[in-house]
């Protein structure tokens, strides 16, 4: 069973099979950092964490997938849901650069629907 841990700013390695979400504020944006596998059992927790962040109506929401080891189709659906749930005043930016995250997004053609960035810094800067 996958454990859903909501950790604030946790930078430690994620043990195999463990899933974590951390939420921080940085440079006026809300950053939701995800670690572990995003699949059928964990994707709803990602959407919930993003929805909680979106309730604050931040100008920018960064979903940082740089520590995600596996992104299944429910995770892709979660990213689209987060994008759809955002108010027009909130820019949703996705950090995806590794093979585990960027490749599934590209294979499904979602790079045209999502704002993708290679690093958190680039996402925060919007470039």
Backbone as a ProteinNet text record, in pm:
[ID]
protein_1_A
[PRIMARY]
XXXXXXXXXXXXXXXXXXXXXXXXXXXXXXXXXXXXXXXXXXXXXXXXXXXXXXXXXXXXXXXXXXXXXXXXXXXXXXXXXXXXXXXXXXXXXXXXXXXXXXXXXXXXXXXXXXXXXXXXXXXXXXX
[TERTIARY]
84.4	0	88.8	54	130.8	94.5	195.7	174.1	171.2	72.4	59.5	105.4	221.3	276.6	282.8	224.7	230.4	337.3	456.8	570	600	631.1	666.2	814.7	848.1	985.6	1080.5	1034.1	1119.7	1214.4	1344.1	1443.3	1515.3	1468.4	1533.5	1492.8	1572.8	1541.9	1411.1	1335.3	1207.7	1229.9	1202.1	1217.2	1127.1	1168.5	1092.9	947.7	858.1	716	651.8	728.3	671.3	638.4	532.7	484.3	476	527.4	522.4	484.9	414.1	382.1	420.6	494.2	528.7	477.9	439.1	391	464.7	521.2	593.9	554.3	591.2	575.1	713.4	731.3	862.5	844	904.6	899.3	756.9	663.3	525.6	441.8	502.9	431.6	412.4	314.3	298.3	360.6	447.7	515	465.2	412.2	372.2	477.3	556	663.3	617.1	635	589.1	709.3	709.7	817	756	817.8	770.1	694.6	598.9	519.4	385.8	347.1	214.2	133.4	43.6	-32.5	-177.6	-250	-392.1	-418.1	-331.3	-355.5	-308.8	-213.4	-157	-202.3	-248.6	-290.5	-398.7	-498.7	-598.7	-537.7	-434.9	-369.4	-299	-243.5	-180.2	-284.3	-396.7	-503	-553.5	-571	-619.4	-520.5	-390.9	-289.6	-287.5	-299.4	-300.6	-426.9	-541.4	-665.9	-660.2	-597.9	-580.9	-494.2	-389.5	-302.7	-377.1	-453.6	-528.5	-636	-684.8	-785.3	-730.4	-598.9	-535.1	-526.2	-561.7	-555.3	-417.9	-311.9	-178.7	-162.7	-73.3	-50.1	14.9	94.7	163.6	156.3	122.7	130.8	231.5	337.7	439.1	418.7	400.9	394.5	528.6	611.6	748.1	751.4	772.4	777.5	920.7	1018.6	1158.2	1197.9	1122.6	1154.1	1055.8	976.2	882.3	958.6	937.9	1008.1	924.8	791.8	701.9	576.6	539.3	419.9	327.7	225.1	128.2	19.9	-67.3	-172.2	-264.1	-295.5	-373.5	-298.3	-166.6	-87.6	-96.6	-98.7	-115.9	-253.8	-353.9	-489.3	-493.8	-421.5	-416.3	-357.7	-253.7	-192.6	-291.9	-365.7	-467.7	-579.1	-618	-721.4	-676.1	-552	-497.3	-499.7	-457.7	-458	-600.1	-695.8	-836.1	-895.5	-855.6	-911.2	-856.8	-748.5	-686.6	-771.3	-781.4	-849.4	-767.4	-831.3	-759.9	-645.3	-651.2	-546	-425.6	-433.8	-323.9	-258	-128.2	-50.4	-2.3	-34.6	11.1	132.7	243.4	368.6	416.7	449.8	490.1	639.3	710.6	852.8	863.5	908.2	923.4	1041.2	1146.4	1262.4	1319.4	1291.9	1347.7	1270.8	1331.6	1268.8	1137.4	1131.1	1011.1	891.5	916.7	805.5	787.1	894.4	881.8	842.2	897.8	870	720.8	653.6	509.8	428.9	467.4	397	414	535.1	560.7	490.8	495.3	435.1	284.5	220.7	75.7	37.8	136.1	108.5	62.6	79.5	31.6	122.5	240.2	328.1	265.3	167.9	97.9	-9.1	-52.8	-159.4	-107.3	17.2	74.7	192.1	214.1	330.7	445.2	540.5	649	777.9	850.8	977.6	1077.8	1207.1	1307	1348.7	1332	1372.7	1270.1	1275.9	1188.7	1220.4	1347.3	1388.9	1330.7	1336	1280.4	1129.4	1063.2	917.9	881.6	956.4	929.1	952	1054	1083.8	991.1	925.4	836.4	911	1035.8	1114.7	1181.4
-117.4	0	123.4	221.3	344.1	437.5	493.2	587.7	728.4	805.1	943.4	1033.6	1090.5	1177.1	1317.9	1412.1	1551.5	1618	1632.1	1687.8	1826.9	1915.8	2052	2059.4	2081.3	2105.3	1990.8	1868.5	1753.5	1731	1721.9	1703.6	1569.6	1482.6	1354.2	1259.5	1155	1054.9	984.9	950.4	883.3	733.7	655	510.5	454.8	345.5	283.2	262	302.4	282.6	388.6	481.6	586.6	709	776.3	893.5	1009.4	1124.6	1242.8	1365.6	1454.2	1584.8	1689.7	1789.5	1902.6	2030.3	2124.9	2252.8	2366	2453.7	2568.9	2692.4	2806.3	2930.4	2982.7	3023.2	3070.1	3179	3292.9	3404.4	3441.3	3438.3	3474.6	3365.2	3249.7	3137.4	3027.3	2943	2822.4	2708.3	2632.3	2519.1	2391.2	2301.1	2168.8	2073.1	2016.2	1924.2	1781.4	1698.4	1560.1	1468.8	1360.9	1261.9	1122.8	1031.6	894.1	867.8	776.4	738.2	810	861	921.2	825.4	752.7	648.4	652.9	545	540	571.9	523.5	542.7	678.5	742.2	867.2	992	977.3	1093.7	1176.8	1114.6	1196.9	1286.4	1239.2	1321	1440.7	1421.6	1532.7	1638.1	1596.3	1690.5	1762.9	1690	1752.8	1857.8	1824.2	1920.1	2043.6	2023.3	2137	2220.4	2154.5	2228.4	2312.6	2258.5	2335.1	2457.8	2441.2	2553.5	2654.4	2604.2	2693.1	2772.8	2720.4	2791.5	2924.2	2934.3	3059.6	3160.6	3118.4	3200.9	3265.1	3183	3240.1	3282.6	3377.6	3415.5	3302.2	3219.1	3107.7	2984.8	2871.4	2741.8	2658.5	2617.5	2531.6	2390.2	2294.6	2153.5	2094.2	2067.1	2020	1867.9	1809.7	1664.1	1611.8	1694.4	1653.7	1532.6	1500.8	1384	1268.4	1278.2	1171.3	1063.8	939.5	826.5	756.3	773.2	708.6	792.9	824.5	905.2	824	765.7	683.7	772.8	713.7	792.5	864.7	807.4	887.5	1012.8	1006.9	1124.7	1230.4	1186.2	1279.7	1345	1264.8	1317.8	1418.2	1388.5	1480.5	1614.8	1613.3	1739.2	1821.1	1754.7	1825.2	1879	1801.8	1845	1968.1	1967	2082.3	2205.1	2188.7	2300	2352.2	2262.2	2300	2367.6	2322.2	2375.5	2513.1	2554.9	2683.5	2799.3	2902	3023.7	3088	3169.8	3233.5	3321.2	3369.1	3455.3	3376.5	3243.1	3160.6	3086.5	3107.9	3035	2903.8	2792.5	2661.4	2623.1	2597.4	2562.2	2427.8	2337.7	2202.2	2186.5	2138.6	2107.3	1959.6	1933.3	1795.9	1792.2	1724.6	1718.3	1577.8	1494.4	1359.9	1266.4	1155.4	1055.9	1004.8	996	943.2	1037.2	1165.8	1261.1	1325.5	1373.9	1444.7	1351	1232.2	1138.5	1101.9	1064.4	1035.1	1155.9	1274.9	1396	1416.2	1395.5	1411.7	1303.7	1179.2	1069.2	1085	1149.5	1169.3	1303	1382.7	1510.5	1619.3	1597.7	1695.8	1817	1814.1	1930.1	2054.5	2036.4	2150.4	2207	2126.6	2168.7	2215.6	2182.5	2215.7	2310.8	2396.6	2484.5	2410.8	2362.7	2279.5	2358.7	2324.7	2390	2285.3	2303	2202.7	2205.5	2320.4	2333.6	2417	2406.9	2490.2	2636.9	2669	2808.7	2866.1	2788.1	2834.8	2852.8	2762.1	2771.5	2896.3	2923	3041.1	3169.7	3167.4	3285.2	3296.6	3185.8	3186.5	3181.2	3134	3128.3	2993.7
0	0	0	-78.7	-88.4	25.2	86.2	195.8	140.2	175.7	132	245	228.5	330.6	275.4	343.2	303.1	388.9	330.7	404.4	352	440.1	401.8	369.5	243.4	202.9	226.7	229.3	253.4	137.2	164.7	58.7	70.9	155.3	172.3	61.3	42.8	-58.9	-22.4	-124	-103	-118.8	-14.4	-26	-135.9	-195.9	-304.2	-262.4	-349.1	-323.8	-237.3	-185.4	-101	-184.4	-149.3	-221.1	-123	-163.7	-77.2	-157.9	-91	-148.4	-45.4	-89.6	-3.9	-68	14.4	-37.8	31.1	-49.2	2.7	-78.2	-26.6	-101.5	-132.3	-257.5	-300.1	-405.2	-384.7	-479.7	-519.3	-424.6	-451.1	-515.4	-541.1	-602	-498.4	-522.1	-440.9	-519.8	-452.6	-515.6	-450.5	-532.8	-487.6	-542.3	-451.5	-491.1	-467	-569.2	-564.2	-573.8	-493.7	-498.7	-497.7	-570.8	-576.5	-704.8	-700.9	-816.9	-816.6	-932.1	-947	-1033.8	-968.3	-1035.4	-988.1	-1008.3	-973.7	-827.4	-739.4	-596.4	-545.2	-614.1	-562.6	-636.9	-760.7	-839.7	-770.5	-705.3	-635.8	-526.8	-458.6	-355.5	-418.4	-537.2	-607.8	-645.1	-698.8	-734.8	-610.7	-501.6	-377.9	-327.4	-326.9	-280.9	-370	-500.2	-592	-573.6	-555.1	-533.3	-406.5	-301.6	-177.6	-202.7	-281.9	-315.6	-403.1	-498.7	-588.4	-514.6	-403.6	-324.8	-272.3	-260.1	-216.3	-330.1	-450.8	-571.2	-590.3	-591.1	-612.7	-758.1	-785.8	-925.3	-1005.2	-934.8	-999.9	-910.2	-971.1	-904.1	-981.4	-913.7	-974.6	-921.3	-1011.4	-974.7	-1014	-914.4	-936.4	-934.8	-1051.9	-1067.1	-1075.2	-1040	-1058.7	-974.5	-870	-787.3	-810.2	-916.3	-950.6	-1027.2	-984.9	-1045.8	-1151.6	-1147.8	-1242.6	-1255.2	-1378.7	-1404.9	-1494.8	-1434.2	-1507	-1566.9	-1647.9	-1713.2	-1613.8	-1496.1	-1399.7	-1353.5	-1351.4	-1318.1	-1426.1	-1551.3	-1663	-1656.4	-1625.3	-1609.2	-1494	-1386.2	-1271.8	-1313.2	-1394.7	-1440	-1521.7	-1608.8	-1687	-1597.5	-1497	-1402.4	-1325.6	-1280.3	-1207.8	-1296.8	-1419.5	-1514.8	-1535	-1549.6	-1570.8	-1446.7	-1326.3	-1202.1	-1165.5	-1228.6	-1195.1	-1247.1	-1166.3	-1210.5	-1321.4	-1400.7	-1511.6	-1464.2	-1340.9	-1288.2	-1235.8	-1232.4	-1182.2	-1297.5	-1312.5	-1412.5	-1350.3	-1414.8	-1367.5	-1449.9	-1380.5	-1446.8	-1393.2	-1483.8	-1449	-1470.5	-1367.9	-1381.4	-1416.2	-1538.6	-1585.9	-1681.9	-1642	-1730.5	-1741.2	-1646.2	-1647.2	-1738.2	-1770	-1856	-1796.7	-1665.3	-1599.4	-1611.4	-1631.3	-1634.9	-1772.2	-1830.3	-1957.1	-2070.7	-2072.1	-2181.5	-2191.9	-2082	-2093.8	-2140.7	-2096.8	-2138.8	-2289.2	-2338.7	-2481.4	-2563.9	-2517.9	-2592.6	-2609.4	-2513.4	-2519.7	-2583.5	-2620.4	-2684.5	-2589.6	-2460.6	-2363.3	-2347	-2409.6	-2396	-2458.4	-2547.8	-2606.3	-2512.5	-2415.6	-2323.8	-2189	-2156.8	-2026.7	-2044.3	-1945.7	-1945.5	-1876.4	-1954.5	-1902.9	-1887.9	-1781.8	-1753.1	-1707.4	-1740.3	-1704	-1556.9	-1489.4	-1349.5	-1273.6	-1142	-1058.7	-1077.1	-1087.5	-1104.6	-1233.2	-1341.3	-1468.7	-1457.5	-1387.8	-1370.2	-1288.5	-1184.5	-1102.4	-1182.5	-1268.3	-1350.4	-1471.1	-1505.8	-1621.7	-1752.8	-1748.1	-1872.8	-1891.3
[MASK]
+++++++++++++++++++++++++++++++++++++++++++++++++++++++++++++++++++++++++++++++++++++++++++++++++++++++++++++++++++++++++++++++

